[in-house]
mmCIF file of C-alpha atoms in Angstrom:
data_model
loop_
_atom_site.group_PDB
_atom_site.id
_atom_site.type_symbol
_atom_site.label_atom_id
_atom_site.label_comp_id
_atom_site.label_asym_id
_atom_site.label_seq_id
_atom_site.Cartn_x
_atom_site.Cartn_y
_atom_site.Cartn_z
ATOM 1 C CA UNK B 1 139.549 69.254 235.808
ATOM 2 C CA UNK B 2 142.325 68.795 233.305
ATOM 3 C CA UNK B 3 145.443 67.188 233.709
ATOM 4 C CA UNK B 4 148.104 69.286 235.093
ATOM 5 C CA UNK B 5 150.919 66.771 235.553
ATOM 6 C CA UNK B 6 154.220 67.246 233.446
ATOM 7 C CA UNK B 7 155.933 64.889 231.565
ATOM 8 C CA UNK B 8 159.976 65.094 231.218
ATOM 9 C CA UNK B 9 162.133 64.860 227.752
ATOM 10 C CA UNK B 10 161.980 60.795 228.181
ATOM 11 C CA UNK B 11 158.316 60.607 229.067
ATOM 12 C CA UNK B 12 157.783 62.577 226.001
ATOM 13 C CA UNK B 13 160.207 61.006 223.760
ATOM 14 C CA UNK B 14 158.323 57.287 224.781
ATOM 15 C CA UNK B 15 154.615 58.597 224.202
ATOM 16 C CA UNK B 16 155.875 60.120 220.937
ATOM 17 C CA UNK B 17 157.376 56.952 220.006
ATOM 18 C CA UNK B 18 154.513 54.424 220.712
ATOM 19 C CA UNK B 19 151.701 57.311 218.605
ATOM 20 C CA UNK B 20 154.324 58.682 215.858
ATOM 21 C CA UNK B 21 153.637 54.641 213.747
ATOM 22 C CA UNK B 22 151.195 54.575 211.459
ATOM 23 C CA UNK B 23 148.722 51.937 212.620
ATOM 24 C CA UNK B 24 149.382 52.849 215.840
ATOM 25 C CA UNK B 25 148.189 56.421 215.851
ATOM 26 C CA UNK B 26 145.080 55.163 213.544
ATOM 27 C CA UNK B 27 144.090 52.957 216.294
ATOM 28 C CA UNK B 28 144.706 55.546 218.690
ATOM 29 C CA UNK B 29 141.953 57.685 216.622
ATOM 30 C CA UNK B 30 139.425 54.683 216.171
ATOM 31 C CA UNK B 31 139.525 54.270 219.814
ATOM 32 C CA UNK B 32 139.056 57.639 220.814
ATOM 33 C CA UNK B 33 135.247 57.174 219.622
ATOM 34 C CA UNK B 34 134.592 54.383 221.993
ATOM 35 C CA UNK B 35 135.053 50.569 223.312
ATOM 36 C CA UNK B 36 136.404 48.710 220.108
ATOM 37 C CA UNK B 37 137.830 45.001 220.401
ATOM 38 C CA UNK B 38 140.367 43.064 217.986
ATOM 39 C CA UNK B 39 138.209 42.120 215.850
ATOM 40 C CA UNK B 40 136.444 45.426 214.952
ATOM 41 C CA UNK B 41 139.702 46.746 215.103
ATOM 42 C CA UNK B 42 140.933 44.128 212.862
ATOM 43 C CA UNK B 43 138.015 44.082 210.447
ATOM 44 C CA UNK B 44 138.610 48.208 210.073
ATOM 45 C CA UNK B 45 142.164 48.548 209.272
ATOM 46 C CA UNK B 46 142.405 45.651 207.658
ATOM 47 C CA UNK B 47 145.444 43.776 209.137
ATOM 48 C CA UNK B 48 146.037 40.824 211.396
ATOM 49 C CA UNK B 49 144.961 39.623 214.554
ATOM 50 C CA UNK B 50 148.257 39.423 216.245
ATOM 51 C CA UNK B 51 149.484 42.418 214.497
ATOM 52 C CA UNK B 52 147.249 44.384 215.771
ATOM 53 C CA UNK B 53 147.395 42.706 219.446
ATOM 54 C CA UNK B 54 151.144 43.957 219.455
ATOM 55 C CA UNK B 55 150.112 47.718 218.360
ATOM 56 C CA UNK B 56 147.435 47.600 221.448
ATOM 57 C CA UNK B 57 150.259 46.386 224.222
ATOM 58 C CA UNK B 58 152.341 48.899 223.307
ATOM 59 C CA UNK B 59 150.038 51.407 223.580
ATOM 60 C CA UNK B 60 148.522 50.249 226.732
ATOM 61 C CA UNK B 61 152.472 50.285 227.789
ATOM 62 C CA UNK B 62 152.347 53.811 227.488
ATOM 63 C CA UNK B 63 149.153 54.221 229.230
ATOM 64 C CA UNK B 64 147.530 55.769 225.900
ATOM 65 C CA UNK B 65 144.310 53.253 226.025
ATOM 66 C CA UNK B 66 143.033 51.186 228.487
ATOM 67 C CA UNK B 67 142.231 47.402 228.264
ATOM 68 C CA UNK B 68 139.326 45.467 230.008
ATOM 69 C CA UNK B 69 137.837 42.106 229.873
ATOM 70 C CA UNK B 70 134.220 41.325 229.182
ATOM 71 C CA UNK B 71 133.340 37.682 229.397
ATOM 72 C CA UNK B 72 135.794 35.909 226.174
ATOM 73 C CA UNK B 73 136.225 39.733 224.935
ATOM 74 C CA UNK B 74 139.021 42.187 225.641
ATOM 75 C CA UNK B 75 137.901 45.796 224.693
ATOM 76 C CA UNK B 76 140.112 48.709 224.070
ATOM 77 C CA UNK B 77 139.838 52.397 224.493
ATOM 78 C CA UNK B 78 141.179 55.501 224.481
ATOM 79 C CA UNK B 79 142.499 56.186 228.348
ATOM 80 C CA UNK B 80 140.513 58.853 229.801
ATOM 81 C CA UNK B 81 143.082 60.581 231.823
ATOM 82 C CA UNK B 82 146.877 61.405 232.483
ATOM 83 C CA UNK B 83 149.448 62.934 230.756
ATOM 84 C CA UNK B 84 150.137 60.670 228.286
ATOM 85 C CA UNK B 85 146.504 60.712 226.328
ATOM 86 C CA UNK B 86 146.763 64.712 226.995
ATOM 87 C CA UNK B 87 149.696 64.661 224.319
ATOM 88 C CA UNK B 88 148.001 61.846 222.446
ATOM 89 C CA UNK B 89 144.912 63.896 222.144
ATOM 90 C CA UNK B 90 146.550 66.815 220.762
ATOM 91 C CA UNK B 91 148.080 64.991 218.259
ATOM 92 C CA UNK B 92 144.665 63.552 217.549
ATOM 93 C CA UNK B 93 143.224 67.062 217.080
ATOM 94 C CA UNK B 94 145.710 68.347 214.491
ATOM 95 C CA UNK B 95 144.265 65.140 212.056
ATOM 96 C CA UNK B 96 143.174 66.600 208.732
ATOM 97 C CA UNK B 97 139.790 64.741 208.993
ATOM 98 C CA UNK B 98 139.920 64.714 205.119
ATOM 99 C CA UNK B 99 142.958 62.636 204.796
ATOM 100 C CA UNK B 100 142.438 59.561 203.071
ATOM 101 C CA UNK B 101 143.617 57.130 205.655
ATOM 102 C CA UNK B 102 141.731 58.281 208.315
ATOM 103 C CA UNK B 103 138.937 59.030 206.118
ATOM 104 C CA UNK B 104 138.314 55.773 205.019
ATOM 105 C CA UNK B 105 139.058 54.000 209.014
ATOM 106 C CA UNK B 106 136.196 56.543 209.853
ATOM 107 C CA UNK B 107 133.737 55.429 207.090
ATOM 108 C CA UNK B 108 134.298 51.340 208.148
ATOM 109 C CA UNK B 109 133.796 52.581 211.659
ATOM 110 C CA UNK B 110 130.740 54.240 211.126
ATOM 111 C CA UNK B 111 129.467 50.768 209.424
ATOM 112 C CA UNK B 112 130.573 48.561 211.655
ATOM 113 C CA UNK B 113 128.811 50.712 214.168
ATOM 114 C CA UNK B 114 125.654 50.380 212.162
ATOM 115 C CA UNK B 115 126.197 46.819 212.018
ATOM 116 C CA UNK B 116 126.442 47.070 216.243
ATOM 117 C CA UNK B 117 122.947 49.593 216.270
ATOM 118 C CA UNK B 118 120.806 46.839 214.202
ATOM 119 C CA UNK B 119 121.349 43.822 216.700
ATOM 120 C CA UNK B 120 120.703 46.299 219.598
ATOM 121 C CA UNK B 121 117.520 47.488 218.254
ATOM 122 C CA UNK B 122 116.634 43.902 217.220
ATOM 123 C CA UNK B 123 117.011 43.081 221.215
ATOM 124 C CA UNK B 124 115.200 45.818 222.507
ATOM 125 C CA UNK B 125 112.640 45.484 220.474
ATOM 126 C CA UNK B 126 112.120 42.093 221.461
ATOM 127 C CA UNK B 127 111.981 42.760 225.381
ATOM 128 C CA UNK B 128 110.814 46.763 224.840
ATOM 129 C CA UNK B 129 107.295 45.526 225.567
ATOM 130 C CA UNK B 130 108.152 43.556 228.650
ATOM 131 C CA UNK B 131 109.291 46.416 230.684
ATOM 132 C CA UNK B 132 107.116 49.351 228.503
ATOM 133 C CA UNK B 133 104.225 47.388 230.990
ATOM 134 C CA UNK B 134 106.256 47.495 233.802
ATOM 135 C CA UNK B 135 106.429 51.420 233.186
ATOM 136 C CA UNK B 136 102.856 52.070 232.096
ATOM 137 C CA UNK B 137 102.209 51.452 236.311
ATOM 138 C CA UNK B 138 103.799 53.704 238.190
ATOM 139 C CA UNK B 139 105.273 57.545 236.617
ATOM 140 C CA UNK B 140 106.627 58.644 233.756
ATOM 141 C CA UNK B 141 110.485 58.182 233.379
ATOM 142 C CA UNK B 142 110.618 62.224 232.219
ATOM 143 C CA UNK B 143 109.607 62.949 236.055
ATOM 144 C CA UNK B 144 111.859 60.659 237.658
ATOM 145 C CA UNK B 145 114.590 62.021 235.457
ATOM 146 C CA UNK B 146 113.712 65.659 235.951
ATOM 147 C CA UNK B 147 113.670 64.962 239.822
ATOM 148 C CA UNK B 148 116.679 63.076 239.550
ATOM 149 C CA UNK B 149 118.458 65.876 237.369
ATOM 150 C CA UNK B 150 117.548 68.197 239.857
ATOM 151 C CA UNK B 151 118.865 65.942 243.015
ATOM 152 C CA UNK B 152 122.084 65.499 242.016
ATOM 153 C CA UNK B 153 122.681 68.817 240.207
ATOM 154 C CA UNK B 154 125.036 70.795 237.566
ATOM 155 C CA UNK B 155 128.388 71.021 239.488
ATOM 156 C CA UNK B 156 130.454 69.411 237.651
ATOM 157 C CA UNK B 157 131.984 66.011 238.710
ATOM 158 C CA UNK B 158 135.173 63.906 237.402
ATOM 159 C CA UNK B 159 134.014 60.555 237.768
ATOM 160 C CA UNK B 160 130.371 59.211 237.485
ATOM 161 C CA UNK B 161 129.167 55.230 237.397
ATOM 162 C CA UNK B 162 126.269 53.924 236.772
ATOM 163 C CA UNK B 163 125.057 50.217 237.603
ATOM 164 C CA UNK B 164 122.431 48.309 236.013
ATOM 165 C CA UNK B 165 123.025 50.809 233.364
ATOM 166 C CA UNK B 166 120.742 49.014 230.613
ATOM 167 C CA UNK B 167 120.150 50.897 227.818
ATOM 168 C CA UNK B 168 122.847 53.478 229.192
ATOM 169 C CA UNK B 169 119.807 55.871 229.814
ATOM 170 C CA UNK B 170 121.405 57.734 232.890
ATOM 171 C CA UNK B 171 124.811 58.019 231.276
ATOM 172 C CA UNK B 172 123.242 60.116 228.435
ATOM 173 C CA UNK B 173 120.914 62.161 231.054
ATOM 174 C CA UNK B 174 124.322 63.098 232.737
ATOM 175 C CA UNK B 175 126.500 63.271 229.592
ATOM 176 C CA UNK B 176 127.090 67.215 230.801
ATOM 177 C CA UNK B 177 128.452 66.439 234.565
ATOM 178 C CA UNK B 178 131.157 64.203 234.092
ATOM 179 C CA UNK B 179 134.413 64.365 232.810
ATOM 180 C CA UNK B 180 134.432 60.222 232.797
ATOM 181 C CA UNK B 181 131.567 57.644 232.926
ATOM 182 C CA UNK B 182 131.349 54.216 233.688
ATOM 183 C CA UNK B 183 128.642 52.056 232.970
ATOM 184 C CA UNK B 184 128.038 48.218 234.331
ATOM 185 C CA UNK B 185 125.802 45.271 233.683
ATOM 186 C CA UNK B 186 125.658 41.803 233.937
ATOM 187 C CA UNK B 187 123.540 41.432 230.814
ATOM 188 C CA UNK B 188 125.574 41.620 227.679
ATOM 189 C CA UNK B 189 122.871 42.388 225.330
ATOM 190 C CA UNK B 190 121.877 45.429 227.445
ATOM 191 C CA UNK B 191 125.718 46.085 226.962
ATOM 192 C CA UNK B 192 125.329 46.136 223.457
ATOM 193 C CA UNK B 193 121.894 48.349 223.237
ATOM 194 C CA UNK B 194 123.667 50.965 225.634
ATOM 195 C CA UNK B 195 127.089 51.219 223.519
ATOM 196 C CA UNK B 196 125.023 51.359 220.794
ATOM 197 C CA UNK B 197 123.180 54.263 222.361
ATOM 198 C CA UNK B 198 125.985 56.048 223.301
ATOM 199 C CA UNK B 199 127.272 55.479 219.831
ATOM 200 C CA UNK B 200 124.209 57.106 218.177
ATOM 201 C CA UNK B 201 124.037 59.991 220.651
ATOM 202 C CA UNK B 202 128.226 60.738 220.080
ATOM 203 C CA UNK B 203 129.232 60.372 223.915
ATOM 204 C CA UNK B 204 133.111 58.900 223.917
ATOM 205 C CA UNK B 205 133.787 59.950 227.453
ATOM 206 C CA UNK B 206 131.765 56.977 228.932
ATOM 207 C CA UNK B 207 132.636 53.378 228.592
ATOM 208 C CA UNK B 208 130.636 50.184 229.190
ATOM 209 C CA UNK B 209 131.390 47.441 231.388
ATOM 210 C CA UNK B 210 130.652 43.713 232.023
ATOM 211 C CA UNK B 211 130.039 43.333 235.651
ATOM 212 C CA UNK B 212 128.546 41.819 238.466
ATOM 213 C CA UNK B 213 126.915 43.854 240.887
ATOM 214 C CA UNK B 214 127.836 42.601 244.014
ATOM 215 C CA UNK B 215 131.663 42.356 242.945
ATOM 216 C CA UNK B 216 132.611 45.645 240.632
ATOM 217 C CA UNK B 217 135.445 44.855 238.473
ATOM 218 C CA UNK B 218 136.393 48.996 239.080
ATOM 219 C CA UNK B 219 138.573 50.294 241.910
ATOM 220 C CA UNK B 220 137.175 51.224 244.913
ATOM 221 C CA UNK B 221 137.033 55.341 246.191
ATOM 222 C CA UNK B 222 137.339 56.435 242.706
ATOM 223 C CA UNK B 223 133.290 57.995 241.625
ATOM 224 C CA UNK B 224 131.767 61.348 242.723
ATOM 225 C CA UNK B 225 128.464 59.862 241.690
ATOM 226 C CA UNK B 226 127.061 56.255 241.666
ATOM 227 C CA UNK B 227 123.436 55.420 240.579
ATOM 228 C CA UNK B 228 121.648 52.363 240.791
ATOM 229 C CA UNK B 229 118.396 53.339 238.590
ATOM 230 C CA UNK B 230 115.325 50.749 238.962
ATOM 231 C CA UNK B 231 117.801 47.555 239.465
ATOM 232 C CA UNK B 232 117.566 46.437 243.321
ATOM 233 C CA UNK B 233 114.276 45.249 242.859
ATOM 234 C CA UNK B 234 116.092 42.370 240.554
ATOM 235 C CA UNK B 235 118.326 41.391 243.153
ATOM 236 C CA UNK B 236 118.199 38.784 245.837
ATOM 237 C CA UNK B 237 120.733 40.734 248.246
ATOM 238 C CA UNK B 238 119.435 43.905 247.568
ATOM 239 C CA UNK B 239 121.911 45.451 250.480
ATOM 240 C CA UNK B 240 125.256 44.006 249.378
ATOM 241 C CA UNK B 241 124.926 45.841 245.838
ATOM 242 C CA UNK B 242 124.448 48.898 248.078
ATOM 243 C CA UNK B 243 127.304 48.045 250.371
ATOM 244 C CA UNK B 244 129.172 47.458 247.120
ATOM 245 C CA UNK B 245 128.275 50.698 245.606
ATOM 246 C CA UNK B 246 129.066 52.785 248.496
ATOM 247 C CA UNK B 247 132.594 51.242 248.228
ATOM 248 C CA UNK B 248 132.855 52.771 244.863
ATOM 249 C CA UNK B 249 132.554 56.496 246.064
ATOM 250 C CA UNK B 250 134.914 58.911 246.977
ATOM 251 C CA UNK B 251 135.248 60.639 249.907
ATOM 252 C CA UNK B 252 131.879 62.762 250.136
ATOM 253 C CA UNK B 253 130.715 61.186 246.961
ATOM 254 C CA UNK B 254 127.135 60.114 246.356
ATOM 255 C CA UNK B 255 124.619 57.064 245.841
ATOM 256 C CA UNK B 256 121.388 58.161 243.880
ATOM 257 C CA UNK B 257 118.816 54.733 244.131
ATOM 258 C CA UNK B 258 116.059 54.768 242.259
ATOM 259 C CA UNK B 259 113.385 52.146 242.827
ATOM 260 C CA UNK B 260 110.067 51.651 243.767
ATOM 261 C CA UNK B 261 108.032 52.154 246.721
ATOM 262 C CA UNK B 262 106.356 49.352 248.816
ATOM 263 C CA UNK B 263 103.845 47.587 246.896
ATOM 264 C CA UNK B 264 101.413 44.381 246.611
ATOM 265 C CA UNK B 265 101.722 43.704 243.038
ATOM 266 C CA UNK B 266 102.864 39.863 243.666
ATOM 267 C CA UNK B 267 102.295 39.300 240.062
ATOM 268 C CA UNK B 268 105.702 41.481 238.859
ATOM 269 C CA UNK B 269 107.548 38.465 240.724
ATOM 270 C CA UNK B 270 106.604 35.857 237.711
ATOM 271 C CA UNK B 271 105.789 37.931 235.048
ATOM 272 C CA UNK B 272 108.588 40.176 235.281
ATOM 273 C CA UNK B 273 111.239 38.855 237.738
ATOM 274 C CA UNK B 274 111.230 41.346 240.366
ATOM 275 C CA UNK B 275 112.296 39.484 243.951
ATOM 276 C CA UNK B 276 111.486 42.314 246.180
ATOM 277 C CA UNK B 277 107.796 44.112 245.813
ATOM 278 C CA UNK B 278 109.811 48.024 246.745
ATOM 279 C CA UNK B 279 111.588 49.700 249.544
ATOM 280 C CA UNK B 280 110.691 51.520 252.465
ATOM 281 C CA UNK B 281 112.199 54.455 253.763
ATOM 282 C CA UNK B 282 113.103 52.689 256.793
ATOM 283 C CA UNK B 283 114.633 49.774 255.233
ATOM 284 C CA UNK B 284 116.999 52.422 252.837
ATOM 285 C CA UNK B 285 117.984 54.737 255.449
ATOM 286 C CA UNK B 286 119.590 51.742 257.375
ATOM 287 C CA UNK B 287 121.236 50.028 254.311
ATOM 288 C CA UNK B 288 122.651 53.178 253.552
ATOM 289 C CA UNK B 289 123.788 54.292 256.930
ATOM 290 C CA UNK B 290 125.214 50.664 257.372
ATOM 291 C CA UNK B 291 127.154 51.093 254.290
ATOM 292 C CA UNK B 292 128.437 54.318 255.860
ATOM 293 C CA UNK B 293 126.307 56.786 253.846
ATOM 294 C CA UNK B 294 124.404 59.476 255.232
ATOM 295 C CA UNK B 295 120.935 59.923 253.654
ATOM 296 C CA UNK B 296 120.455 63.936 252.340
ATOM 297 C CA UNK B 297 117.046 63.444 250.407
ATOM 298 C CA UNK B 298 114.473 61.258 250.195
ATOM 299 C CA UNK B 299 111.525 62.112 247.214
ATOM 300 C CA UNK B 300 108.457 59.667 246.360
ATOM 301 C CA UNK B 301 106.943 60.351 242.964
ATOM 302 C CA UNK B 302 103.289 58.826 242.597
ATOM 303 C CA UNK B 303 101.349 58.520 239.293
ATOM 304 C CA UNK B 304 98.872 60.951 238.695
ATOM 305 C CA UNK B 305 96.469 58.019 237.924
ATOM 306 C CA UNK B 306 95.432 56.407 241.350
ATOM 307 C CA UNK B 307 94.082 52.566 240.281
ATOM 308 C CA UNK B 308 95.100 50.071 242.527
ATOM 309 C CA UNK B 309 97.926 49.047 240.846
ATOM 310 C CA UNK B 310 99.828 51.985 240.548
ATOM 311 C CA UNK B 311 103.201 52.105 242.058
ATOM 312 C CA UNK B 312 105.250 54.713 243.347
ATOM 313 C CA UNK B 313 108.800 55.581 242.700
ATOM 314 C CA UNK B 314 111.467 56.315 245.346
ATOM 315 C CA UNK B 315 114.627 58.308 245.087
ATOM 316 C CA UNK B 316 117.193 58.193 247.737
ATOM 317 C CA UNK B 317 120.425 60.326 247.496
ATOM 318 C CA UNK B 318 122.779 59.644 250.153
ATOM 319 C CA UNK B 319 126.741 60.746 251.015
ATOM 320 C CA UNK B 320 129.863 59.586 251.405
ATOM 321 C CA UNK B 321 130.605 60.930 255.106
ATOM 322 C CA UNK B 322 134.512 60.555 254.926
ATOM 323 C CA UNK B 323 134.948 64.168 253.676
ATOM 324 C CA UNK B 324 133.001 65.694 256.709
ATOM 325 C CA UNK B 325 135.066 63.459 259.082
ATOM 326 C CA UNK B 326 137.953 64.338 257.840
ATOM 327 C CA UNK B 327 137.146 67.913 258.170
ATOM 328 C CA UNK B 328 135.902 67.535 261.986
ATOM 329 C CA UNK B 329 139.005 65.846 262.761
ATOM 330 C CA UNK B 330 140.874 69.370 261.209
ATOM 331 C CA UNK B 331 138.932 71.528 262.871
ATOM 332 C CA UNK B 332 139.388 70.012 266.358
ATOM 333 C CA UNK B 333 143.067 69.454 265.268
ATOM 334 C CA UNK B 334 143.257 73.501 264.869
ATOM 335 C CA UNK B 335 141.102 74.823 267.787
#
């Protein structure tokens, strides 16, 4: 799954030119560790705002880092394929770690990173006990993410996305598969908890995203795998974040959903939020087969305790059919 694509004298000369600066190729190394913006960028090598901005559009020019927007923030990182960051990388690799310069970016990275950990934990532990309850009901999330492990499986994959990604939970479960992960969320203090998860655990392949659901600010036909772990349940069109999703995948991708079963628990609606009390099979299999997905597996989980109120959880893995179209339309094309 590397790249294979060649650059000519020219191509070379330009990526050379916009790494081979100083500041430049230390930014190029701070950003290969994650989503950074100006200001932390600014605050760790010490130098000015629209310095720095002029260092970044040069190296987005030569498709070494990618830009996106989050809300009144523009975050930067290391691109995560091509040609271009190939070179860049190696370049990266043959840093003498001990070299003072570097050395010392690294340290003020590692603190403001600390800085970044505290006021995630300070969130989540504020809200932990809201949805620890919501847990405590139905089974454990080591089941569901042993059955969903197993589901999707080890073959590896190039691009993976998860939405509603929260604490960036199913990114880390995955970390293995992918060569590139995407995470999205409306909620920008989930945003921070998740980077500062994937910070903690040392994943760099997988960015986070601001995002709304129903409108993915990610091109469409580019993921092997798209979850959507625990989040419909939120939603008031339930069936457009599907449709949505679906658009995401490549041909013969797949859509893992994990949510809950149909239940009569009309209290999660005001003391938790939840607009829609589960799924039934039914009311999946035609979402999904409306969004042009066919439906491979479909696995309940129930608790092992069996009060009233327990709930069940749902997984449905569905695929992309384009692929096996595509390959009909060969066959009959040969015979």
């Amino acid at each position: 799954m590397g790249d294979t694509q060649k650059l000519g004298l020219d191509d070379i000369v330009e990526i050379l030119k916009a790494a081979g600066e100083p500041t430049r190729l230390r930014l190029l190394a701070l950003l290969s560790h994650g989503d950074l913006t100006v200001t932390d960028l600014t605050d760790i090598l010490g130098q000015s705002q629209p310095r720095i901005s002029r260092h970044l559009k040069l190296l987005a020019e030569a498709a070494l880092i990618d830009r996106y927007q989050e809300g009144a923030w523009a975050f930067f990182r290391l691109s995560q394929g091509g040609a271009a960051v190939a070179l860049a990388r190696g370049l990266l690799d043959a840093i003498d770690p001990a070299d003072a310069v570097f050395a010392r970016d690294d340290e003020r990275l590692r603190a403001l990173k600390k800085v970044r950990a505290d006021k995630a934990q300070a969130y989540f532990s504020r809200n932990a006990a809201e949805w620890d309850v919501v847990r405590r009901l139905h089974v454990s999330e080591a089941e569901v993410e042993a059955k969903l492990a197993e589901l999707i499986g080890t073959a590896p994959v190039d691009a993976f996305l998860d939405l509603g990604t929260g604490t960036g939970r199913i990114l880390q479960l995955f970390e293995g598969l992918y060569r590139r992960g995407v995470g999205v969320d409306a909620s920008r203090d989930m945003l921070a908890v998740a980077r500062a998860n994937l910070d903690r655990a040392g994943i760099t392949k997988a960015s986070i995203r601001h995002g709304d659901i129903f409108n993915l600010p990610l091109e469409r036909d580019e993921f092997d795998v798209v979850t959507i772990h625990q989040v419909l349940h939120f939603l008031d069109e339930p069936e457009a974040a599907i449709s949505e999703a679906a658009r995401m995948l490549a041909p013969g991708g797949r859509l893992a959903i994990i949510d809950l079963a149909p239940h009569a628990l009309e209290r999660l609606r005001d003391e938790h939020a939840h607009i829609r009390l589960g799924f039934s099979h039914q009311t999946m299999s035609e979402w999904l087969e409306k969004a042009g997905l066919a439906v491979e597996e479909v696995v309940d989980l129930k608790p092992a305790h069996s009060e009233e109120d327990a709930l069940t959880v749902t997984i449905w893995l569905a695929r992309d059919q384009r692929a096996e179209a595509a390959d009909a339309i060969a066959i009959r094309r040969r015979s």
